[in-house]
């Protein structure tokens, strides 16, 4: 009897854990994974959306992918929206224009705060009247540009809070830089503290403990694991070298756990802090979505 129950359970689980098309990393307002648009066209759209964002505060992004795989475009789109969090937090004024080129499907995912300004029926009409005819002729840039123009016009007519800064790039970048400097300082202090407190332990364990506390510190400051991971790997390797050298003064570089040995290593700590300073130039503002929007094909 059990074997007869096992098969439907297995089929159910295989459906749940079916491979999903991965969500691309958010780096720009225009993400084209199909090379449909030329570099000049991408640049034009990027500048248009950036200028609008500075003036109005609302975030609008374009994503072109080959396919949504086994998911419907609605399922993929809301998963993308929940991951990227386009739009301002609390205002939820983000819009995602998603094009699945090989599937010949498109969708406007509308942030919760713009569902009144851009009703589903209106966003559907934009697709059918302005985007679809051009897509059918293979004029993807023209269709996308027309669709985005109509969406921006609707947002422009909506009363929204004034942008709190000149752009997301400058505000989020400054805050991130401040936190990043704080994070580097925290890692150095954690590494020194663990070394002094647990100097009787095996050096790899000391480095592991320090790295773990460094991970906790990064989470406290709001860094994702993706941002922290390369830094933590470098941090761990560097600590292993320092701890081993400190326990083996004859191998060069250290002289036990004296204060002078730590001061001699402090200069090397500052070396890796600058080597991983890259950060995204663009990020979502914390907006949320409830599934509003419309889809169509061509």
PDB file of C-alpha atoms in Angstrom:
ATOM      1  CA  UNK A   1       0.000   0.000   0.000  1.00  0.00           C
ATOM      2  CA  UNK A   2       2.848   2.342   0.889  1.00  0.00           C
ATOM      3  CA  UNK A   3       4.430   1.994  -2.542  1.00  0.00           C
ATOM      4  CA  UNK A   4       1.181   3.207  -4.134  1.00  0.00           C
ATOM      5  CA  UNK A   5       1.173   6.263  -1.894  1.00  0.00           C
ATOM      6  CA  UNK A   6       4.838   6.990  -2.566  1.00  0.00           C
ATOM      7  CA  UNK A   7       4.435   7.658  -6.311  1.00  0.00           C
ATOM      8  CA  UNK A   8       1.921  10.552  -6.083  1.00  0.00           C
ATOM      9  CA  UNK A   9       3.957  12.063  -3.248  1.00  0.00           C
ATOM     10  CA  UNK A  10       7.084  11.869  -5.422  1.00  0.00           C
ATOM     11  CA  UNK A  11       5.304  13.470  -8.364  1.00  0.00           C
ATOM     12  CA  UNK A  12       3.951  16.228  -6.118  1.00  0.00           C
ATOM     13  CA  UNK A  13       7.406  16.967  -4.743  1.00  0.00           C
ATOM     14  CA  UNK A  14       8.987  16.974  -8.194  1.00  0.00           C
ATOM     15  CA  UNK A  15       6.493  19.651  -9.204  1.00  0.00           C
ATOM     16  CA  UNK A  16       7.338  21.777  -6.196  1.00  0.00           C
ATOM     17  CA  UNK A  17      11.088  21.561  -6.678  1.00  0.00           C
ATOM     18  CA  UNK A  18      11.080  21.914 -10.474  1.00  0.00           C
ATOM     19  CA  UNK A  19      13.918  24.098 -11.718  1.00  0.00           C
ATOM     20  CA  UNK A  20      13.057  27.753 -11.930  1.00  0.00           C
ATOM     21  CA  UNK A  21      14.628  30.282 -14.235  1.00  0.00           C
ATOM     22  CA  UNK A  22      16.983  32.250 -11.968  1.00  0.00           C
ATOM     23  CA  UNK A  23      16.322  35.868 -11.134  1.00  0.00           C
ATOM     24  CA  UNK A  24      19.011  38.083 -12.714  1.00  0.00           C
ATOM     25  CA  UNK A  25      21.069  40.351 -10.520  1.00  0.00           C
ATOM     26  CA  UNK A  26      19.742  43.869 -10.285  1.00  0.00           C
ATOM     27  CA  UNK A  27      22.451  46.254 -11.454  1.00  0.00           C
ATOM     28  CA  UNK A  28      20.770  48.673 -13.839  1.00  0.00           C
ATOM     29  CA  UNK A  29      17.330  49.938 -14.798  1.00  0.00           C
ATOM     30  CA  UNK A  30      17.580  48.068 -18.099  1.00  0.00           C
ATOM     31  CA  UNK A  31      18.457  44.375 -18.032  1.00  0.00           C
ATOM     32  CA  UNK A  32      18.610  42.689 -21.432  1.00  0.00           C
ATOM     33  CA  UNK A  33      19.708  39.057 -21.271  1.00  0.00           C
ATOM     34  CA  UNK A  34      18.831  38.440 -24.922  1.00  0.00           C
ATOM     35  CA  UNK A  35      21.005  41.086 -26.620  1.00  0.00           C
ATOM     36  CA  UNK A  36      17.874  42.333 -28.340  1.00  0.00           C
ATOM     37  CA  UNK A  37      18.746  45.981 -27.777  1.00  0.00           C
ATOM     38  CA  UNK A  38      21.882  47.722 -28.993  1.00  0.00           C
ATOM     39  CA  UNK A  39      24.156  49.394 -26.480  1.00  0.00           C
ATOM     40  CA  UNK A  40      22.916  52.786 -27.634  1.00  0.00           C
ATOM     41  CA  UNK A  41      19.284  51.750 -27.151  1.00  0.00           C
ATOM     42  CA  UNK A  42      20.033  50.403 -23.675  1.00  0.00           C
ATOM     43  CA  UNK A  43      21.793  53.648 -22.814  1.00  0.00           C
ATOM     44  CA  UNK A  44      18.878  55.763 -24.075  1.00  0.00           C
ATOM     45  CA  UNK A  45      16.343  53.822 -22.028  1.00  0.00           C
ATOM     46  CA  UNK A  46      18.579  53.797 -18.967  1.00  0.00           C
ATOM     47  CA  UNK A  47      18.997  57.584 -19.109  1.00  0.00           C
ATOM     48  CA  UNK A  48      15.279  58.139 -19.626  1.00  0.00           C
ATOM     49  CA  UNK A  49      14.354  56.025 -16.600  1.00  0.00           C
ATOM     50  CA  UNK A  50      17.105  57.546 -14.478  1.00  0.00           C
ATOM     51  CA  UNK A  51      16.017  61.103 -15.291  1.00  0.00           C
ATOM     52  CA  UNK A  52      12.405  60.287 -14.501  1.00  0.00           C
ATOM     53  CA  UNK A  53      13.411  58.630 -11.235  1.00  0.00           C
ATOM     54  CA  UNK A  54      15.355  61.696 -10.117  1.00  0.00           C
ATOM     55  CA  UNK A  55      12.448  63.991 -10.845  1.00  0.00           C
ATOM     56  CA  UNK A  56       9.494  61.896  -9.742  1.00  0.00           C
ATOM     57  CA  UNK A  57      10.998  59.385  -7.348  1.00  0.00           C
ATOM     58  CA  UNK A  58       9.268  56.382  -8.896  1.00  0.00           C
ATOM     59  CA  UNK A  59      11.382  53.473 -10.102  1.00  0.00           C
ATOM     60  CA  UNK A  60      10.615  51.851 -13.466  1.00  0.00           C
ATOM     61  CA  UNK A  61      12.791  49.056 -14.838  1.00  0.00           C
ATOM     62  CA  UNK A  62      12.884  46.953 -17.989  1.00  0.00           C
ATOM     63  CA  UNK A  63      13.822  43.272 -18.020  1.00  0.00           C
ATOM     64  CA  UNK A  64      14.191  41.171 -21.180  1.00  0.00           C
ATOM     65  CA  UNK A  65      14.791  37.445 -20.681  1.00  0.00           C
ATOM     66  CA  UNK A  66      14.575  34.560 -23.148  1.00  0.00           C
ATOM     67  CA  UNK A  67      11.909  32.581 -21.275  1.00  0.00           C
ATOM     68  CA  UNK A  68      10.201  32.131 -17.928  1.00  0.00           C
ATOM     69  CA  UNK A  69      10.608  28.353 -18.204  1.00  0.00           C
ATOM     70  CA  UNK A  70       7.945  26.248 -16.544  1.00  0.00           C
ATOM     71  CA  UNK A  71       6.516  29.250 -14.748  1.00  0.00           C
ATOM     72  CA  UNK A  72       3.918  31.551 -16.241  1.00  0.00           C
ATOM     73  CA  UNK A  73       5.072  35.102 -16.861  1.00  0.00           C
ATOM     74  CA  UNK A  74       2.866  36.180 -13.941  1.00  0.00           C
ATOM     75  CA  UNK A  75       4.593  33.740 -11.569  1.00  0.00           C
ATOM     76  CA  UNK A  76       8.060  34.733 -12.681  1.00  0.00           C
ATOM     77  CA  UNK A  77       7.234  38.435 -12.620  1.00  0.00           C
ATOM     78  CA  UNK A  78       5.983  38.480  -9.029  1.00  0.00           C
ATOM     79  CA  UNK A  79       9.007  36.431  -7.951  1.00  0.00           C
ATOM     80  CA  UNK A  80      11.227  39.008  -9.653  1.00  0.00           C
ATOM     81  CA  UNK A  81       9.306  41.864  -8.026  1.00  0.00           C
ATOM     82  CA  UNK A  82       9.625  40.365  -4.558  1.00  0.00           C
ATOM     83  CA  UNK A  83      13.349  39.873  -5.049  1.00  0.00           C
ATOM     84  CA  UNK A  84      14.188  43.280  -6.534  1.00  0.00           C
ATOM     85  CA  UNK A  85      11.760  45.431  -4.498  1.00  0.00           C
ATOM     86  CA  UNK A  86      11.525  48.141  -7.130  1.00  0.00           C
ATOM     87  CA  UNK A  87       9.929  51.403  -5.942  1.00  0.00           C
ATOM     88  CA  UNK A  88      10.159  53.362  -2.726  1.00  0.00           C
ATOM     89  CA  UNK A  89       9.498  51.691   0.584  1.00  0.00           C
ATOM     90  CA  UNK A  90       6.133  52.762   1.932  1.00  0.00           C
ATOM     91  CA  UNK A  91       5.154  54.364  -1.394  1.00  0.00           C
ATOM     92  CA  UNK A  92       5.448  51.211  -3.495  1.00  0.00           C
ATOM     93  CA  UNK A  93       5.705  53.223  -6.710  1.00  0.00           C
ATOM     94  CA  UNK A  94       7.701  50.756  -8.784  1.00  0.00           C
ATOM     95  CA  UNK A  95       6.916  49.244 -12.174  1.00  0.00           C
ATOM     96  CA  UNK A  96       8.600  46.300 -13.893  1.00  0.00           C
ATOM     97  CA  UNK A  97       8.231  45.877 -17.645  1.00  0.00           C
ATOM     98  CA  UNK A  98       9.058  42.206 -18.239  1.00  0.00           C
ATOM     99  CA  UNK A  99       9.531  40.755 -21.737  1.00  0.00           C
ATOM    100  CA  UNK A 100      10.025  37.011 -22.252  1.00  0.00           C
ATOM    101  CA  UNK A 101      11.181  37.179 -25.846  1.00  0.00           C
ATOM    102  CA  UNK A 102      11.229  33.514 -26.874  1.00  0.00           C
ATOM    103  CA  UNK A 103       7.848  32.965 -25.191  1.00  0.00           C
ATOM    104  CA  UNK A 104       6.518  36.067 -27.001  1.00  0.00           C
ATOM    105  CA  UNK A 105       4.962  37.285 -23.776  1.00  0.00           C
ATOM    106  CA  UNK A 106       5.179  40.531 -21.858  1.00  0.00           C
ATOM    107  CA  UNK A 107       3.906  41.920 -18.575  1.00  0.00           C
ATOM    108  CA  UNK A 108       3.680  45.140 -16.608  1.00  0.00           C
ATOM    109  CA  UNK A 109       4.086  44.370 -12.897  1.00  0.00           C
ATOM    110  CA  UNK A 110       2.641  47.352 -11.065  1.00  0.00           C
ATOM    111  CA  UNK A 111       3.672  48.350  -7.534  1.00  0.00           C
ATOM    112  CA  UNK A 112       0.944  48.414  -4.914  1.00  0.00           C
ATOM    113  CA  UNK A 113       1.047  52.217  -4.679  1.00  0.00           C
ATOM    114  CA  UNK A 114       0.469  52.724  -8.422  1.00  0.00           C
ATOM    115  CA  UNK A 115      -2.419  50.314  -8.935  1.00  0.00           C
ATOM    116  CA  UNK A 116      -4.829  53.269  -8.902  1.00  0.00           C
ATOM    117  CA  UNK A 117      -2.794  55.331 -11.371  1.00  0.00           C
ATOM    118  CA  UNK A 118      -2.194  52.366 -13.680  1.00  0.00           C
ATOM    119  CA  UNK A 119      -5.246  50.077 -13.564  1.00  0.00           C
ATOM    120  CA  UNK A 120      -4.824  46.627 -15.061  1.00  0.00           C
ATOM    121  CA  UNK A 121      -7.144  47.432 -17.957  1.00  0.00           C
ATOM    122  CA  UNK A 122      -5.107  50.522 -18.860  1.00  0.00           C
ATOM    123  CA  UNK A 123      -1.760  48.738 -18.740  1.00  0.00           C
ATOM    124  CA  UNK A 124      -3.294  46.007 -20.904  1.00  0.00           C
ATOM    125  CA  UNK A 125      -4.442  48.571 -23.438  1.00  0.00           C
ATOM    126  CA  UNK A 126      -0.928  50.047 -23.619  1.00  0.00           C
ATOM    127  CA  UNK A 127       0.435  46.652 -24.513  1.00  0.00           C
ATOM    128  CA  UNK A 128      -2.222  45.896 -27.110  1.00  0.00           C
ATOM    129  CA  UNK A 129      -2.351  49.307 -28.783  1.00  0.00           C
ATOM    130  CA  UNK A 130       1.237  50.520 -28.601  1.00  0.00           C
ATOM    131  CA  UNK A 131       3.644  47.672 -27.840  1.00  0.00           C
ATOM    132  CA  UNK A 132       2.214  44.589 -29.509  1.00  0.00           C
ATOM    133  CA  UNK A 133       1.967  46.009 -33.083  1.00  0.00           C
ATOM    134  CA  UNK A 134       5.632  47.073 -33.009  1.00  0.00           C
ATOM    135  CA  UNK A 135       6.787  43.793 -31.462  1.00  0.00           C
ATOM    136  CA  UNK A 136       5.034  41.911 -34.263  1.00  0.00           C
ATOM    137  CA  UNK A 137       7.131  43.878 -36.745  1.00  0.00           C
ATOM    138  CA  UNK A 138      10.305  43.031 -34.827  1.00  0.00           C
ATOM    139  CA  UNK A 139      10.700  46.655 -33.655  1.00  0.00           C
ATOM    140  CA  UNK A 140      11.431  45.781 -30.048  1.00  0.00           C
ATOM    141  CA  UNK A 141      13.089  49.021 -29.031  1.00  0.00           C
ATOM    142  CA  UNK A 142      10.286  51.115 -30.504  1.00  0.00           C
ATOM    143  CA  UNK A 143       7.644  49.000 -28.796  1.00  0.00           C
ATOM    144  CA  UNK A 144       9.426  49.100 -25.463  1.00  0.00           C
ATOM    145  CA  UNK A 145       9.995  52.835 -25.737  1.00  0.00           C
ATOM    146  CA  UNK A 146       6.338  53.442 -26.525  1.00  0.00           C
ATOM    147  CA  UNK A 147       5.210  51.291 -23.607  1.00  0.00           C
ATOM    148  CA  UNK A 148       7.556  52.975 -21.166  1.00  0.00           C
ATOM    149  CA  UNK A 149       6.516  56.457 -22.344  1.00  0.00           C
ATOM    150  CA  UNK A 150       2.864  55.658 -21.660  1.00  0.00           C
ATOM    151  CA  UNK A 151       3.630  54.226 -18.232  1.00  0.00           C
ATOM    152  CA  UNK A 152       5.772  57.226 -17.268  1.00  0.00           C
ATOM    153  CA  UNK A 153       2.998  59.566 -18.407  1.00  0.00           C
ATOM    154  CA  UNK A 154       0.501  57.837 -16.121  1.00  0.00           C
ATOM    155  CA  UNK A 155       2.869  57.967 -13.154  1.00  0.00           C
ATOM    156  CA  UNK A 156       3.584  61.627 -13.851  1.00  0.00           C
ATOM    157  CA  UNK A 157      -0.089  62.438 -13.363  1.00  0.00           C
ATOM    158  CA  UNK A 158      -0.134  60.855  -9.920  1.00  0.00           C
ATOM    159  CA  UNK A 159       0.528  62.781  -6.727  1.00  0.00           C
ATOM    160  CA  UNK A 160       3.515  61.081  -5.158  1.00  0.00           C
ATOM    161  CA  UNK A 161       5.905  62.089  -2.353  1.00  0.00           C
ATOM    162  CA  UNK A 162       8.811  64.213  -3.483  1.00  0.00           C
ATOM    163  CA  UNK A 163      12.098  62.352  -3.972  1.00  0.00           C
ATOM    164  CA  UNK A 164      14.048  62.543  -0.744  1.00  0.00           C
ATOM    165  CA  UNK A 165      17.375  62.777  -2.607  1.00  0.00           C
ATOM    166  CA  UNK A 166      18.650  63.447  -6.099  1.00  0.00           C
ATOM    167  CA  UNK A 167      18.629  59.769  -6.993  1.00  0.00           C
ATOM    168  CA  UNK A 168      18.642  56.285  -5.561  1.00  0.00           C
ATOM    169  CA  UNK A 169      22.218  55.942  -6.650  1.00  0.00           C
ATOM    170  CA  UNK A 170      23.531  58.813  -4.583  1.00  0.00           C
ATOM    171  CA  UNK A 171      21.454  58.171  -1.484  1.00  0.00           C
ATOM    172  CA  UNK A 172      21.843  54.426  -1.318  1.00  0.00           C
ATOM    173  CA  UNK A 173      25.460  54.605  -2.375  1.00  0.00           C
ATOM    174  CA  UNK A 174      26.410  57.038   0.392  1.00  0.00           C
ATOM    175  CA  UNK A 175      24.633  55.034   3.061  1.00  0.00           C
ATOM    176  CA  UNK A 176      26.169  51.840   1.772  1.00  0.00           C
ATOM    177  CA  UNK A 177      29.631  53.366   1.747  1.00  0.00           C
ATOM    178  CA  UNK A 178      29.192  54.484   5.349  1.00  0.00           C
ATOM    179  CA  UNK A 179      28.029  51.030   6.406  1.00  0.00           C
ATOM    180  CA  UNK A 180      30.798  49.389   4.421  1.00  0.00           C
ATOM    181  CA  UNK A 181      33.470  51.395   6.238  1.00  0.00           C
ATOM    182  CA  UNK A 182      31.842  50.489   9.533  1.00  0.00           C
ATOM    183  CA  UNK A 183      31.768  46.841   8.524  1.00  0.00           C
ATOM    184  CA  UNK A 184      35.478  46.828   7.683  1.00  0.00           C
ATOM    185  CA  UNK A 185      36.254  48.337  11.085  1.00  0.00           C
ATOM    186  CA  UNK A 186      34.050  45.730  12.778  1.00  0.00           C
ATOM    187  CA  UNK A 187      35.882  42.885  11.017  1.00  0.00           C
ATOM    188  CA  UNK A 188      39.276  44.170  12.149  1.00  0.00           C
ATOM    189  CA  UNK A 189      38.105  44.511  15.764  1.00  0.00           C
ATOM    190  CA  UNK A 190      36.475  41.071  15.714  1.00  0.00           C
ATOM    191  CA  UNK A 191      39.636  39.479  14.303  1.00  0.00           C
ATOM    192  CA  UNK A 192      41.822  41.048  17.014  1.00  0.00           C
ATOM    193  CA  UNK A 193      39.358  40.258  19.810  1.00  0.00           C
ATOM    194  CA  UNK A 194      38.988  36.598  18.835  1.00  0.00           C
ATOM    195  CA  UNK A 195      42.763  36.274  18.568  1.00  0.00           C
ATOM    196  CA  UNK A 196      43.308  37.585  22.102  1.00  0.00           C
ATOM    197  CA  UNK A 197      40.369  35.785  23.712  1.00  0.00           C
ATOM    198  CA  UNK A 198      40.926  32.373  22.123  1.00  0.00           C
ATOM    199  CA  UNK A 199      44.664  32.281  21.587  1.00  0.00           C
ATOM    200  CA  UNK A 200      44.841  28.802  23.112  1.00  0.00           C
ATOM    201  CA  UNK A 201      42.603  27.378  20.421  1.00  0.00           C
ATOM    202  CA  UNK A 202      43.625  26.037  17.066  1.00  0.00           C
ATOM    203  CA  UNK A 203      44.231  28.895  14.663  1.00  0.00           C
ATOM    204  CA  UNK A 204      41.738  27.684  12.027  1.00  0.00           C
ATOM    205  CA  UNK A 205      39.047  27.587  14.689  1.00  0.00           C
ATOM    206  CA  UNK A 206      39.971  31.096  15.795  1.00  0.00           C
ATOM    207  CA  UNK A 207      39.694  32.338  12.217  1.00  0.00           C
ATOM    208  CA  UNK A 208      36.400  30.500  11.773  1.00  0.00           C
ATOM    209  CA  UNK A 209      34.931  32.042  14.913  1.00  0.00           C
ATOM    210  CA  UNK A 210      36.041  35.522  13.878  1.00  0.00           C
ATOM    211  CA  UNK A 211      34.570  35.024  10.404  1.00  0.00           C
ATOM    212  CA  UNK A 212      31.278  33.853  11.870  1.00  0.00           C
ATOM    213  CA  UNK A 213      31.042  36.925  14.107  1.00  0.00           C
ATOM    214  CA  UNK A 214      31.986  39.015  11.077  1.00  0.00           C
ATOM    215  CA  UNK A 215      29.068  37.454   9.219  1.00  0.00           C
ATOM    216  CA  UNK A 216      26.724  38.354  12.098  1.00  0.00           C
ATOM    217  CA  UNK A 217      28.058  41.911  12.106  1.00  0.00           C
ATOM    218  CA  UNK A 218      27.390  42.229   8.363  1.00  0.00           C
ATOM    219  CA  UNK A 219      23.843  40.983   8.795  1.00  0.00           C
ATOM    220  CA  UNK A 220      23.322  43.527  11.581  1.00  0.00           C
ATOM    221  CA  UNK A 221      24.466  46.294   9.196  1.00  0.00           C
ATOM    222  CA  UNK A 222      22.113  45.084   6.483  1.00  0.00           C
ATOM    223  CA  UNK A 223      24.576  43.448   4.061  1.00  0.00           C
ATOM    224  CA  UNK A 224      23.423  40.430   2.086  1.00  0.00           C
ATOM    225  CA  UNK A 225      25.453  37.208   2.078  1.00  0.00           C
ATOM    226  CA  UNK A 226      26.247  37.842  -1.595  1.00  0.00           C
ATOM    227  CA  UNK A 227      28.006  41.090  -0.696  1.00  0.00           C
ATOM    228  CA  UNK A 228      29.709  39.701   2.399  1.00  0.00           C
ATOM    229  CA  UNK A 229      30.871  36.342   1.048  1.00  0.00           C
ATOM    230  CA  UNK A 230      34.004  37.414  -0.908  1.00  0.00           C
ATOM    231  CA  UNK A 231      35.038  39.699   1.933  1.00  0.00           C
ATOM    232  CA  UNK A 232      34.543  36.973   4.540  1.00  0.00           C
ATOM    233  CA  UNK A 233      36.608  34.496   2.505  1.00  0.00           C
ATOM    234  CA  UNK A 234      39.487  36.983   2.302  1.00  0.00           C
ATOM    235  CA  UNK A 235      39.023  37.786   5.994  1.00  0.00           C
ATOM    236  CA  UNK A 236      39.189  34.093   6.945  1.00  0.00           C
ATOM    237  CA  UNK A 237      42.323  33.406   4.865  1.00  0.00           C
ATOM    238  CA  UNK A 238      44.054  36.503   6.176  1.00  0.00           C
ATOM    239  CA  UNK A 239      43.290  35.585   9.789  1.00  0.00           C
ATOM    240  CA  UNK A 240      44.619  32.053   9.271  1.00  0.00           C
ATOM    241  CA  UNK A 241      47.899  33.487   8.001  1.00  0.00           C
ATOM    242  CA  UNK A 242      48.131  35.964  10.871  1.00  0.00           C
ATOM    243  CA  UNK A 243      47.246  33.456  13.595  1.00  0.00           C
ATOM    244  CA  UNK A 244      49.644  30.815  12.275  1.00  0.00           C
ATOM    245  CA  UNK A 245      52.433  33.350  11.897  1.00  0.00           C
ATOM    246  CA  UNK A 246      51.791  34.651  15.416  1.00  0.00           C
ATOM    247  CA  UNK A 247      52.065  31.161  16.877  1.00  0.00           C
ATOM    248  CA  UNK A 248      55.213  30.462  14.923  1.00  0.00           C
ATOM    249  CA  UNK A 249      57.304  33.589  15.318  1.00  0.00           C
ATOM    250  CA  UNK A 250      60.267  31.920  13.707  1.00  0.00           C
ATOM    251  CA  UNK A 251      58.415  31.666  10.411  1.00  0.00           C
ATOM    252  CA  UNK A 252      58.513  35.411  10.083  1.00  0.00           C
ATOM    253  CA  UNK A 253      55.936  38.168  10.281  1.00  0.00           C
ATOM    254  CA  UNK A 254      54.918  37.939  13.981  1.00  0.00           C
ATOM    255  CA  UNK A 255      56.204  37.800  17.522  1.00  0.00           C
ATOM    256  CA  UNK A 256      53.570  35.965  19.562  1.00  0.00           C
ATOM    257  CA  UNK A 257      50.503  37.690  20.943  1.00  0.00           C
ATOM    258  CA  UNK A 258      52.210  40.860  22.017  1.00  0.00           C
ATOM    259  CA  UNK A 259      50.670  44.194  21.184  1.00  0.00           C
ATOM    260  CA  UNK A 260      53.492  44.904  18.788  1.00  0.00           C
ATOM    261  CA  UNK A 261      52.656  41.822  16.732  1.00  0.00           C
ATOM    262  CA  UNK A 262      49.090  42.993  16.254  1.00  0.00           C
ATOM    263  CA  UNK A 263      50.148  46.488  15.369  1.00  0.00           C
ATOM    264  CA  UNK A 264      52.468  45.050  12.752  1.00  0.00           C
ATOM    265  CA  UNK A 265      49.535  43.190  11.202  1.00  0.00           C
ATOM    266  CA  UNK A 266      47.166  46.131  11.209  1.00  0.00           C
ATOM    267  CA  UNK A 267      48.677  47.484   8.034  1.00  0.00           C
ATOM    268  CA  UNK A 268      47.893  44.248   6.198  1.00  0.00           C
ATOM    269  CA  UNK A 269      44.264  44.413   7.377  1.00  0.00           C
ATOM    270  CA  UNK A 270      43.828  47.719   5.649  1.00  0.00           C
ATOM    271  CA  UNK A 271      45.038  46.143   2.420  1.00  0.00           C
ATOM    272  CA  UNK A 272      42.065  43.872   1.743  1.00  0.00           C
ATOM    273  CA  UNK A 273      39.487  46.396   2.805  1.00  0.00           C
ATOM    274  CA  UNK A 274      39.996  48.392  -0.336  1.00  0.00           C
ATOM    275  CA  UNK A 275      40.155  45.410  -2.676  1.00  0.00           C
ATOM    276  CA  UNK A 276      36.458  44.530  -2.356  1.00  0.00           C
ATOM    277  CA  UNK A 277      34.839  47.933  -2.372  1.00  0.00           C
ATOM    278  CA  UNK A 278      32.679  47.307  -5.440  1.00  0.00           C
ATOM    279  CA  UNK A 279      28.952  47.672  -4.957  1.00  0.00           C
ATOM    280  CA  UNK A 280      25.900  47.801  -7.113  1.00  0.00           C
ATOM    281  CA  UNK A 281      25.255  51.136  -8.789  1.00  0.00           C
ATOM    282  CA  UNK A 282      21.518  50.648  -8.587  1.00  0.00           C
ATOM    283  CA  UNK A 283      19.142  48.881  -6.231  1.00  0.00           C
ATOM    284  CA  UNK A 284      15.475  48.614  -5.449  1.00  0.00           C
ATOM    285  CA  UNK A 285      14.062  51.092  -2.951  1.00  0.00           C
ATOM    286  CA  UNK A 286      12.077  48.585  -0.869  1.00  0.00           C
ATOM    287  CA  UNK A 287       8.758  48.771  -2.743  1.00  0.00           C
ATOM    288  CA  UNK A 288       6.253  45.960  -2.603  1.00  0.00           C
ATOM    289  CA  UNK A 289       3.865  44.366  -5.092  1.00  0.00           C
ATOM    290  CA  UNK A 290       0.561  42.566  -4.729  1.00  0.00           C
ATOM    291  CA  UNK A 291       0.320  41.028  -8.191  1.00  0.00           C
ATOM    292  CA  UNK A 292      -1.296  44.003  -9.918  1.00  0.00           C
ATOM    293  CA  UNK A 293      -0.628  44.466 -13.618  1.00  0.00           C
ATOM    294  CA  UNK A 294      -1.420  42.796 -16.900  1.00  0.00           C
ATOM    295  CA  UNK A 295       0.101  40.431 -19.438  1.00  0.00           C
ATOM    296  CA  UNK A 296      -0.259  39.785 -23.137  1.00  0.00           C
ATOM    297  CA  UNK A 297       1.533  38.169 -26.044  1.00  0.00           C
ATOM    298  CA  UNK A 298       2.344  39.132 -29.607  1.00  0.00           C
TER     299      UNK A 298
END
